[in-house]
mmCIF file of C-alpha atoms in Angstrom:
data_model
loop_
_atom_site.group_PDB
_atom_site.id
_atom_site.type_symbol
_atom_site.label_atom_id
_atom_site.label_comp_id
_atom_site.label_asym_id
_atom_site.label_seq_id
_atom_site.Cartn_x
_atom_site.Cartn_y
_atom_site.Cartn_z
ATOM 1 C CA UNK A 8 -6.344 9.772 -17.726
ATOM 2 C CA UNK A 9 -9.652 8.181 -18.143
ATOM 3 C CA UNK A 10 -11.216 8.116 -14.748
ATOM 4 C CA UNK A 11 -14.804 7.294 -14.532
ATOM 5 C CA UNK A 12 -16.343 10.038 -12.491
ATOM 6 C CA UNK A 13 -17.492 12.993 -14.399
ATOM 7 C CA UNK A 14 -16.814 15.215 -11.447
ATOM 8 C CA UNK A 15 -13.092 14.635 -11.562
ATOM 9 C CA UNK A 16 -12.825 15.733 -15.115
ATOM 10 C CA UNK A 17 -13.917 19.179 -14.184
ATOM 11 C CA UNK A 18 -11.031 19.685 -11.839
ATOM 12 C CA UNK A 19 -8.243 19.583 -14.347
ATOM 13 C CA UNK A 20 -8.765 19.956 -18.010
ATOM 14 C CA UNK A 21 -10.136 16.708 -19.156
ATOM 15 C CA UNK A 22 -9.621 16.994 -22.853
ATOM 16 C CA UNK A 23 -5.856 16.636 -22.702
ATOM 17 C CA UNK A 24 -6.003 13.840 -20.285
ATOM 18 C CA UNK A 25 -8.382 11.522 -22.031
ATOM 19 C CA UNK A 26 -5.681 10.964 -24.577
ATOM 20 C CA UNK A 27 -3.306 9.899 -21.843
ATOM 21 C CA UNK A 28 -5.352 6.853 -21.080
ATOM 22 C CA UNK A 29 -3.030 5.045 -23.399
ATOM 23 C CA UNK A 30 -0.321 4.528 -20.812
ATOM 24 C CA UNK A 31 -1.937 1.376 -19.543
ATOM 25 C CA UNK A 32 0.099 -1.494 -20.821
ATOM 26 C CA UNK A 33 -2.154 -4.481 -20.828
ATOM 27 C CA UNK A 34 -5.816 -4.303 -20.176
ATOM 28 C CA UNK A 35 -7.413 -7.705 -20.285
ATOM 29 C CA UNK A 36 -10.659 -7.287 -22.047
ATOM 30 C CA UNK A 37 -12.601 -9.400 -19.623
ATOM 31 C CA UNK A 38 -12.033 -6.914 -16.833
ATOM 32 C CA UNK A 39 -12.993 -3.700 -18.400
ATOM 33 C CA UNK A 40 -16.575 -3.985 -17.355
ATOM 34 C CA UNK A 41 -16.151 -2.134 -14.111
ATOM 35 C CA UNK A 42 -13.071 -0.201 -15.080
ATOM 36 C CA UNK A 43 -14.884 2.002 -17.432
ATOM 37 C CA UNK A 44 -11.955 3.578 -19.130
ATOM 38 C CA UNK A 45 -11.035 3.727 -22.709
ATOM 39 C CA UNK A 46 -8.548 0.984 -23.593
ATOM 40 C CA UNK A 47 -6.541 2.720 -26.216
ATOM 41 C CA UNK A 48 -4.043 0.476 -27.868
ATOM 42 C CA UNK A 49 -1.329 3.006 -28.580
ATOM 43 C CA UNK A 50 1.324 3.279 -25.918
ATOM 44 C CA UNK A 51 2.851 6.602 -26.729
ATOM 45 C CA UNK A 52 3.611 8.575 -23.631
ATOM 46 C CA UNK A 53 5.525 11.678 -24.520
ATOM 47 C CA UNK A 54 8.218 13.123 -22.374
ATOM 48 C CA UNK A 55 9.598 11.626 -19.236
ATOM 49 C CA UNK A 56 9.114 7.948 -18.656
ATOM 50 C CA UNK A 57 7.909 7.177 -15.204
ATOM 51 C CA UNK A 58 10.368 5.072 -13.255
ATOM 52 C CA UNK A 59 7.991 2.269 -12.412
ATOM 53 C CA UNK A 60 5.296 2.095 -14.991
ATOM 54 C CA UNK A 61 3.869 -0.855 -13.171
ATOM 55 C CA UNK A 62 2.548 1.488 -10.578
ATOM 56 C CA UNK A 63 0.228 2.890 -13.183
ATOM 57 C CA UNK A 64 -1.452 -0.371 -13.875
ATOM 58 C CA UNK A 65 -5.155 -0.275 -13.722
ATOM 59 C CA UNK A 66 -5.107 -2.087 -10.429
ATOM 60 C CA UNK A 67 -4.098 0.977 -8.553
ATOM 61 C CA UNK A 68 -7.095 2.952 -9.485
ATOM 62 C CA UNK A 69 -9.717 0.400 -10.006
ATOM 63 C CA UNK A 70 -11.278 2.371 -7.267
ATOM 64 C CA UNK A 71 -14.420 3.648 -8.693
ATOM 65 C CA UNK A 72 -17.953 2.602 -8.660
ATOM 66 C CA UNK A 73 -20.021 2.171 -11.715
ATOM 67 C CA UNK A 74 -20.575 5.439 -13.393
ATOM 68 C CA UNK A 75 -23.557 6.902 -11.659
ATOM 69 C CA UNK A 76 -22.988 10.415 -12.788
ATOM 70 C CA UNK A 77 -25.864 9.967 -15.151
ATOM 71 C CA UNK A 78 -28.600 8.994 -12.819
ATOM 72 C CA UNK A 79 -31.745 8.687 -14.882
ATOM 73 C CA UNK A 80 -34.387 11.238 -14.146
ATOM 74 C CA UNK A 81 -36.970 8.781 -13.004
ATOM 75 C CA UNK A 82 -34.570 7.345 -10.418
ATOM 76 C CA UNK A 83 -33.393 10.578 -8.969
ATOM 77 C CA UNK A 84 -35.830 10.379 -6.139
ATOM 78 C CA UNK A 85 -33.872 7.477 -4.700
ATOM 79 C CA UNK A 86 -30.753 9.550 -4.194
ATOM 80 C CA UNK A 87 -30.260 12.490 -1.952
ATOM 81 C CA UNK A 88 -29.577 15.814 -3.521
ATOM 82 C CA UNK A 89 -25.903 15.688 -2.669
ATOM 83 C CA UNK A 90 -25.511 12.263 -4.244
ATOM 84 C CA UNK A 91 -27.452 12.911 -7.382
ATOM 85 C CA UNK A 92 -24.232 13.154 -9.351
ATOM 86 C CA UNK A 93 -22.742 10.015 -7.900
ATOM 87 C CA UNK A 94 -20.937 9.436 -4.626
ATOM 88 C CA UNK A 95 -18.545 12.065 -3.398
ATOM 89 C CA UNK A 96 -15.041 10.810 -4.034
ATOM 90 C CA UNK A 97 -13.075 13.875 -3.075
ATOM 91 C CA UNK A 98 -14.374 14.356 0.435
ATOM 92 C CA UNK A 99 -14.377 10.712 1.469
ATOM 93 C CA UNK A 100 -11.245 8.637 1.834
ATOM 94 C CA UNK A 101 -11.250 5.691 -0.478
ATOM 95 C CA UNK A 102 -11.481 2.247 1.020
ATOM 96 C CA UNK A 103 -10.960 -0.808 -1.168
ATOM 97 C CA UNK A 104 -13.854 -3.019 -1.996
ATOM 98 C CA UNK A 105 -13.608 -6.733 -2.617
ATOM 99 C CA UNK A 106 -13.040 -6.281 -6.304
ATOM 100 C CA UNK A 107 -10.001 -4.098 -5.641
ATOM 101 C CA UNK A 108 -7.957 -6.861 -4.076
ATOM 102 C CA UNK A 109 -8.762 -10.085 -5.862
ATOM 103 C CA UNK A 110 -5.910 -12.514 -5.415
ATOM 104 C CA UNK A 111 -5.996 -13.824 -8.940
ATOM 105 C CA UNK A 112 -5.316 -10.389 -10.376
ATOM 106 C CA UNK A 113 -2.407 -9.349 -8.234
ATOM 107 C CA UNK A 114 1.069 -8.810 -9.578
ATOM 108 C CA UNK A 115 3.609 -11.562 -9.219
ATOM 109 C CA UNK A 116 7.254 -10.590 -8.768
ATOM 110 C CA UNK A 117 10.310 -12.765 -9.027
ATOM 111 C CA UNK A 118 13.704 -12.097 -7.525
ATOM 112 C CA UNK A 119 16.931 -14.062 -7.697
ATOM 113 C CA UNK A 120 18.536 -14.213 -4.271
ATOM 114 C CA UNK A 121 22.022 -15.012 -5.511
ATOM 115 C CA UNK A 122 24.548 -12.865 -3.675
ATOM 116 C CA UNK A 123 21.994 -10.492 -2.272
ATOM 117 C CA UNK A 124 22.308 -9.311 1.293
ATOM 118 C CA UNK A 125 19.671 -11.127 3.315
ATOM 119 C CA UNK A 126 18.144 -8.305 5.316
ATOM 120 C CA UNK A 127 18.042 -5.749 2.546
ATOM 121 C CA UNK A 128 16.422 -8.222 0.205
ATOM 122 C CA UNK A 129 13.895 -9.268 2.825
ATOM 123 C CA UNK A 130 12.994 -5.656 3.504
ATOM 124 C CA UNK A 131 12.162 -4.964 -0.133
ATOM 125 C CA UNK A 132 10.197 -8.180 -0.396
ATOM 126 C CA UNK A 133 8.182 -7.324 2.708
ATOM 127 C CA UNK A 134 7.367 -3.871 1.375
ATOM 128 C CA UNK A 135 5.998 -5.339 -1.836
ATOM 129 C CA UNK A 136 4.043 -8.061 -0.129
ATOM 130 C CA UNK A 137 2.477 -5.591 2.271
ATOM 131 C CA UNK A 138 1.600 -3.205 -0.521
ATOM 132 C CA UNK A 139 3.322 -0.186 0.961
ATOM 133 C CA UNK A 140 4.725 0.813 -2.393
ATOM 134 C CA UNK A 141 1.250 1.384 -3.819
ATOM 135 C CA UNK A 142 -0.698 4.585 -3.497
ATOM 136 C CA UNK A 143 -3.756 2.481 -2.720
ATOM 137 C CA UNK A 144 -2.144 1.080 0.437
ATOM 138 C CA UNK A 145 -4.636 0.224 3.147
ATOM 139 C CA UNK A 146 -3.404 -1.234 6.439
ATOM 140 C CA UNK A 147 -6.365 -3.479 7.049
ATOM 141 C CA UNK A 148 -6.562 -4.991 3.603
ATOM 142 C CA UNK A 149 -4.168 -7.161 1.661
ATOM 143 C CA UNK A 150 -3.302 -4.970 -1.307
ATOM 144 C CA UNK A 151 0.165 -6.330 -1.882
ATOM 145 C CA UNK A 152 1.663 -8.549 -4.526
ATOM 146 C CA UNK A 153 3.067 -12.040 -4.606
ATOM 147 C CA UNK A 154 6.826 -12.543 -4.556
ATOM 148 C CA UNK A 155 8.790 -15.565 -5.741
ATOM 149 C CA UNK A 156 12.351 -16.008 -4.529
ATOM 150 C CA UNK A 157 14.630 -18.416 -6.384
ATOM 151 C CA UNK A 158 18.146 -19.586 -5.619
ATOM 152 C CA UNK A 159 17.436 -19.177 -1.955
ATOM 153 C CA UNK A 160 20.480 -21.191 -0.923
ATOM 154 C CA UNK A 161 22.801 -18.583 -2.429
ATOM 155 C CA UNK A 162 21.676 -15.648 -0.341
ATOM 156 C CA UNK A 163 24.577 -13.766 1.222
ATOM 157 C CA UNK A 164 25.291 -12.178 4.558
ATOM 158 C CA UNK A 165 28.092 -9.846 5.464
ATOM 159 C CA UNK A 166 30.674 -10.182 8.168
ATOM 160 C CA UNK A 167 30.955 -13.353 10.191
ATOM 161 C CA UNK A 168 27.224 -14.010 10.239
ATOM 162 C CA UNK A 169 27.597 -17.135 8.250
ATOM 163 C CA UNK A 170 29.078 -18.904 11.240
ATOM 164 C CA UNK A 171 27.883 -16.673 14.036
ATOM 165 C CA UNK A 172 24.244 -15.843 13.319
ATOM 166 C CA UNK A 173 22.046 -18.125 15.370
ATOM 167 C CA UNK A 174 18.561 -19.340 14.603
ATOM 168 C CA UNK A 175 16.718 -20.438 17.694
ATOM 169 C CA UNK A 176 13.493 -22.302 18.188
ATOM 170 C CA UNK A 177 11.862 -23.778 21.249
ATOM 171 C CA UNK A 178 9.688 -26.823 21.312
ATOM 172 C CA UNK A 179 7.758 -25.720 24.368
ATOM 173 C CA UNK A 180 9.164 -28.361 26.719
ATOM 174 C CA UNK A 181 11.804 -27.612 29.325
ATOM 175 C CA UNK A 182 15.261 -27.819 27.854
ATOM 176 C CA UNK A 183 13.787 -27.747 24.396
ATOM 177 C CA UNK A 184 15.737 -24.860 22.949
ATOM 178 C CA UNK A 185 17.325 -25.735 19.626
ATOM 179 C CA UNK A 186 20.018 -23.500 18.256
ATOM 180 C CA UNK A 187 21.492 -23.581 14.776
ATOM 181 C CA UNK A 188 23.940 -21.421 12.932
ATOM 182 C CA UNK A 189 23.257 -19.823 9.596
ATOM 183 C CA UNK A 190 25.488 -22.366 7.884
ATOM 184 C CA UNK A 191 23.792 -25.355 9.389
ATOM 185 C CA UNK A 192 20.337 -24.073 8.540
ATOM 186 C CA UNK A 193 21.428 -23.332 5.035
ATOM 187 C CA UNK A 194 22.590 -26.937 4.629
ATOM 188 C CA UNK A 195 19.372 -28.258 6.083
ATOM 189 C CA UNK A 196 16.505 -26.066 4.834
ATOM 190 C CA UNK A 197 17.752 -23.037 2.895
ATOM 191 C CA UNK A 198 14.289 -21.678 2.203
ATOM 192 C CA UNK A 199 13.688 -21.160 5.881
ATOM 193 C CA UNK A 200 16.338 -18.452 6.106
ATOM 194 C CA UNK A 201 14.554 -16.113 3.759
ATOM 195 C CA UNK A 202 11.148 -17.041 5.137
ATOM 196 C CA UNK A 203 12.314 -16.289 8.673
ATOM 197 C CA UNK A 204 13.707 -12.950 7.616
ATOM 198 C CA UNK A 205 10.602 -11.862 5.737
ATOM 199 C CA UNK A 206 8.233 -13.118 8.404
ATOM 200 C CA UNK A 207 9.967 -10.914 10.932
ATOM 201 C CA UNK A 208 9.298 -7.914 8.720
ATOM 202 C CA UNK A 209 5.632 -8.551 8.063
ATOM 203 C CA UNK A 210 2.963 -7.574 10.579
ATOM 204 C CA UNK A 211 2.186 -10.140 13.249
ATOM 205 C CA UNK A 212 -1.450 -11.040 13.271
ATOM 206 C CA UNK A 213 -4.068 -12.585 11.129
ATOM 207 C CA UNK A 214 -3.371 -10.352 8.174
ATOM 208 C CA UNK A 215 0.375 -10.845 8.561
ATOM 209 C CA UNK A 216 0.013 -14.583 8.467
ATOM 210 C CA UNK A 217 -2.095 -14.315 5.348
ATOM 211 C CA UNK A 218 0.499 -12.040 3.759
ATOM 212 C CA UNK A 219 3.235 -14.526 4.536
ATOM 213 C CA UNK A 220 1.517 -17.047 2.322
ATOM 214 C CA UNK A 221 2.146 -14.721 -0.601
ATOM 215 C CA UNK A 222 5.872 -15.351 -0.364
ATOM 216 C CA UNK A 223 7.125 -18.336 -2.337
ATOM 217 C CA UNK A 224 10.736 -19.369 -1.790
ATOM 218 C CA UNK A 225 12.518 -22.010 -3.834
ATOM 219 C CA UNK A 226 15.905 -23.624 -3.584
ATOM 220 C CA UNK A 227 17.079 -23.836 -7.148
ATOM 221 C CA UNK A 228 16.521 -21.606 -10.133
ATOM 222 C CA UNK A 229 13.168 -23.144 -11.055
ATOM 223 C CA UNK A 230 9.731 -22.351 -9.822
ATOM 224 C CA UNK A 231 6.313 -23.701 -10.750
ATOM 225 C CA UNK A 232 4.671 -20.314 -11.241
ATOM 226 C CA UNK A 233 5.318 -19.647 -14.902
ATOM 227 C CA UNK A 234 1.619 -19.369 -15.528
ATOM 228 C CA UNK A 235 1.459 -16.262 -13.353
ATOM 229 C CA UNK A 236 4.047 -14.550 -15.573
ATOM 230 C CA UNK A 237 6.100 -13.009 -12.806
ATOM 231 C CA UNK A 238 8.021 -9.816 -13.455
ATOM 232 C CA UNK A 239 11.326 -8.649 -12.083
ATOM 233 C CA UNK A 240 11.102 -7.236 -8.584
ATOM 234 C CA UNK A 241 12.334 -3.629 -8.639
ATOM 235 C CA UNK A 242 14.861 -3.174 -5.853
ATOM 236 C CA UNK A 243 15.770 0.403 -5.031
ATOM 237 C CA UNK A 244 18.343 -0.391 -2.379
ATOM 238 C CA UNK A 245 21.778 0.271 -3.754
ATOM 239 C CA UNK A 246 23.598 -1.905 -1.273
ATOM 240 C CA UNK A 247 21.649 -5.106 -1.691
ATOM 241 C CA UNK A 248 24.211 -6.817 -3.883
ATOM 242 C CA UNK A 249 27.075 -8.390 -2.013
ATOM 243 C CA UNK A 250 30.363 -6.758 -2.910
ATOM 244 C CA UNK A 251 32.913 -9.238 -4.072
ATOM 245 C CA UNK B 12 -30.351 4.532 30.689
ATOM 246 C CA UNK B 13 -32.638 1.703 31.367
ATOM 247 C CA UNK B 14 -32.019 -1.914 30.599
ATOM 248 C CA UNK B 15 -33.778 -1.857 27.304
ATOM 249 C CA UNK B 16 -31.573 0.888 25.949
ATOM 250 C CA UNK B 17 -28.455 -0.813 27.160
ATOM 251 C CA UNK B 18 -29.342 -4.128 25.600
ATOM 252 C CA UNK B 19 -30.115 -2.330 22.385
ATOM 253 C CA UNK B 20 -26.651 -0.848 22.398
ATOM 254 C CA UNK B 21 -25.162 -4.243 23.160
ATOM 255 C CA UNK B 22 -26.194 -5.811 19.908
ATOM 256 C CA UNK B 23 -23.407 -7.710 18.241
ATOM 257 C CA UNK B 24 -21.371 -8.218 21.389
ATOM 258 C CA UNK B 25 -19.786 -11.500 22.202
ATOM 259 C CA UNK B 26 -21.214 -14.075 24.544
ATOM 260 C CA UNK B 27 -23.289 -13.041 27.499
ATOM 261 C CA UNK B 28 -22.466 -9.399 26.972
ATOM 262 C CA UNK B 29 -25.291 -9.083 24.532
ATOM 263 C CA UNK B 30 -27.872 -10.877 26.642
ATOM 264 C CA UNK B 31 -27.295 -10.420 30.333
ATOM 265 C CA UNK B 32 -27.755 -6.948 31.686
ATOM 266 C CA UNK B 33 -25.028 -7.055 34.312
ATOM 267 C CA UNK B 34 -22.352 -7.941 31.825
ATOM 268 C CA UNK B 35 -23.856 -5.903 29.052
ATOM 269 C CA UNK B 36 -23.877 -2.785 31.191
ATOM 270 C CA UNK B 37 -20.120 -2.999 31.715
ATOM 271 C CA UNK B 38 -19.337 -3.699 28.121
ATOM 272 C CA UNK B 39 -21.620 -0.973 26.866
ATOM 273 C CA UNK B 40 -20.033 1.559 29.172
ATOM 274 C CA UNK B 41 -16.641 0.536 27.882
ATOM 275 C CA UNK B 42 -17.854 0.657 24.310
ATOM 276 C CA UNK B 43 -19.128 4.180 24.748
ATOM 277 C CA UNK B 44 -15.829 5.234 26.289
ATOM 278 C CA UNK B 45 -13.976 3.731 23.369
ATOM 279 C CA UNK B 46 -16.200 5.434 20.872
ATOM 280 C CA UNK B 47 -15.634 8.795 22.581
ATOM 281 C CA UNK B 48 -11.903 8.288 22.470
ATOM 282 C CA UNK B 49 -11.913 6.954 18.939
ATOM 283 C CA UNK B 50 -13.893 9.836 17.494
ATOM 284 C CA UNK B 51 -10.791 11.834 18.314
ATOM 285 C CA UNK B 52 -8.372 9.090 17.253
ATOM 286 C CA UNK B 53 -10.095 8.660 13.930
ATOM 287 C CA UNK B 54 -8.913 12.064 12.802
ATOM 288 C CA UNK B 55 -5.352 11.140 13.649
ATOM 289 C CA UNK B 56 -5.572 7.747 12.001
ATOM 290 C CA UNK B 57 -7.017 9.148 8.825
ATOM 291 C CA UNK B 58 -4.282 11.712 8.531
ATOM 292 C CA UNK B 59 -1.685 9.030 9.087
ATOM 293 C CA UNK B 60 -3.265 6.919 6.348
ATOM 294 C CA UNK B 61 -3.239 9.838 3.932
ATOM 295 C CA UNK B 62 0.418 10.442 4.676
ATOM 296 C CA UNK B 63 1.284 6.802 4.082
ATOM 297 C CA UNK B 64 -0.539 6.837 0.776
ATOM 298 C CA UNK B 65 1.104 10.065 -0.343
ATOM 299 C CA UNK B 66 4.467 8.633 0.658
ATOM 300 C CA UNK B 67 3.901 5.553 -1.455
ATOM 301 C CA UNK B 68 2.717 7.643 -4.366
ATOM 302 C CA UNK B 69 5.652 10.015 -4.317
ATOM 303 C CA UNK B 70 8.220 7.279 -3.847
ATOM 304 C CA UNK B 71 7.042 5.814 -7.109
ATOM 305 C CA UNK B 72 8.412 9.004 -8.612
ATOM 306 C CA UNK B 73 11.615 8.961 -6.626
ATOM 307 C CA UNK B 74 10.740 11.588 -4.051
ATOM 308 C CA UNK B 75 9.955 10.890 -0.456
ATOM 309 C CA UNK B 76 7.112 12.399 1.525
ATOM 310 C CA UNK B 77 9.176 14.847 3.515
ATOM 311 C CA UNK B 78 10.877 16.426 0.554
ATOM 312 C CA UNK B 79 7.605 16.465 -1.358
ATOM 313 C CA UNK B 80 5.724 18.374 1.340
ATOM 314 C CA UNK B 81 8.637 20.743 1.805
ATOM 315 C CA UNK B 82 8.579 21.533 -1.883
ATOM 316 C CA UNK B 83 4.834 22.117 -1.810
ATOM 317 C CA UNK B 84 5.147 24.420 1.179
ATOM 318 C CA UNK B 85 7.791 26.381 -0.650
ATOM 319 C CA UNK B 86 5.516 26.812 -3.624
ATOM 320 C CA UNK B 87 2.632 27.744 -1.329
ATOM 321 C CA UNK B 88 0.431 24.940 -2.615
ATOM 322 C CA UNK B 89 -2.102 24.479 0.130
ATOM 323 C CA UNK B 90 -3.647 21.185 -0.893
ATOM 324 C CA UNK B 91 -4.281 19.138 2.198
ATOM 325 C CA UNK B 92 -3.182 15.579 2.700
ATOM 326 C CA UNK B 93 -6.615 14.120 2.190
ATOM 327 C CA UNK B 94 -6.919 15.587 -1.247
ATOM 328 C CA UNK B 95 -3.327 14.775 -2.108
ATOM 329 C CA UNK B 96 -3.838 11.125 -1.275
ATOM 330 C CA UNK B 97 -6.986 10.976 -3.396
ATOM 331 C CA UNK B 98 -5.168 12.653 -6.264
ATOM 332 C CA UNK B 99 -2.328 10.179 -5.979
ATOM 333 C CA UNK B 100 -4.767 7.318 -6.346
ATOM 334 C CA UNK B 101 -7.166 8.623 -8.949
ATOM 335 C CA UNK B 102 -5.284 11.176 -10.996
ATOM 336 C CA UNK B 103 -1.738 9.914 -11.409
ATOM 337 C CA UNK B 104 -0.748 12.342 -14.097
ATOM 338 C CA UNK B 105 -1.843 15.335 -12.103
ATOM 339 C CA UNK B 106 -0.023 13.890 -9.148
ATOM 340 C CA UNK B 107 3.127 13.527 -11.178
ATOM 341 C CA UNK B 108 2.821 17.184 -12.122
ATOM 342 C CA UNK B 109 2.653 18.055 -8.434
ATOM 343 C CA UNK B 110 5.709 15.932 -7.727
ATOM 344 C CA UNK B 111 7.582 17.724 -10.479
ATOM 345 C CA UNK B 112 6.622 21.098 -9.092
ATOM 346 C CA UNK B 113 7.828 20.019 -5.683
ATOM 347 C CA UNK B 114 11.036 18.623 -7.066
ATOM 348 C CA UNK B 115 11.794 21.865 -8.824
ATOM 349 C CA UNK B 116 11.115 23.847 -5.710
ATOM 350 C CA UNK B 117 13.102 21.604 -3.430
ATOM 351 C CA UNK B 118 15.506 19.218 -5.132
ATOM 352 C CA UNK B 119 16.306 17.329 -1.953
ATOM 353 C CA UNK B 120 19.298 16.911 0.294
ATOM 354 C CA UNK B 121 21.454 15.348 -2.340
ATOM 355 C CA UNK B 122 21.975 18.725 -3.918
ATOM 356 C CA UNK B 123 23.551 20.268 -0.887
ATOM 357 C CA UNK B 124 23.211 24.006 -0.926
ATOM 358 C CA UNK B 125 26.684 25.487 -0.962
ATOM 359 C CA UNK B 126 27.120 28.793 0.862
ATOM 360 C CA UNK B 127 27.828 30.606 -2.368
ATOM 361 C CA UNK B 128 24.479 29.623 -3.827
ATOM 362 C CA UNK B 129 22.245 30.758 -1.023
ATOM 363 C CA UNK B 130 21.869 34.174 -2.581
ATOM 364 C CA UNK B 131 20.477 32.677 -5.788
ATOM 365 C CA UNK B 132 17.903 30.557 -4.030
ATOM 366 C CA UNK B 133 16.666 33.375 -1.881
ATOM 367 C CA UNK B 134 16.073 35.459 -4.981
ATOM 368 C CA UNK B 135 13.965 32.729 -6.547
ATOM 369 C CA UNK B 136 11.837 32.361 -3.458
#
């Protein structure tokens, strides 16, 4: 577990854990400048495999500063006594800096909406976009991932919602209420169904509106984001698939 | 406080509240009230943030926050939530060890304790 600060290594035995730095799957070489850990190529992790290895990507703990534990002697006068070994990470709650949430380095997920229950799918998507599945979650900062939804016209709902669920909007003028059923909206603009569902589950505010832009919904099975190499969205809800 | 002190405290306020003493006085009073209240709220908010982070970290291992803390209490591990959240971010392997300890101590509601097994569990504890 190659974490930068020398102080952390004294807490648990460091010698065993430096060899565990190998769990990281892909470490692009151009980013290791401020990561500071040892990119070991071997991927052997003995014993139990963690359920979501993605959570152990370097992004989650790209939290540290540059290694100041070795402050040179002639510069020690600049630091207070308590900070001479580097900033205190165990008594201060971590807050992400700009380099911890760069948009171009976030994970991209893809999910196929075919025969998935609308609300359950939207809930999982919203959790991933918000970043609540990460240990580095911060409410004021966008730490979440991007999510691509394909086959949006095939999303399923249970019961009689297909004909009875109403989508309303108001133009602002008197008598300007427009009402549509699920079916009609699905014929017209199928992406809007999933967008409406996810938008209701994201926070309302400036940050929520910015998070909503991280959701990309498409009608067919194709999407233009192959360059981002999206991975499969892990859904833990057991009842998300519509029972036939 | 005289006007100079108030206007000094009103730096960064919006509009006339940073310039004109009558408006600035009101806003500064309110700001000081808020800061008094928020010094107490900050402790609550921080703890809530730690709990959210621990929850996210443990759910990655399939255990939710409530069961995790219950297991830690059973094992008499007295790490506080601040430290646990920092461990979950910076030391994932140590955190996984803690989750395993908790899971052994308290497997969760799925393994419902049958009446016949209560004697065994009490012996272990």
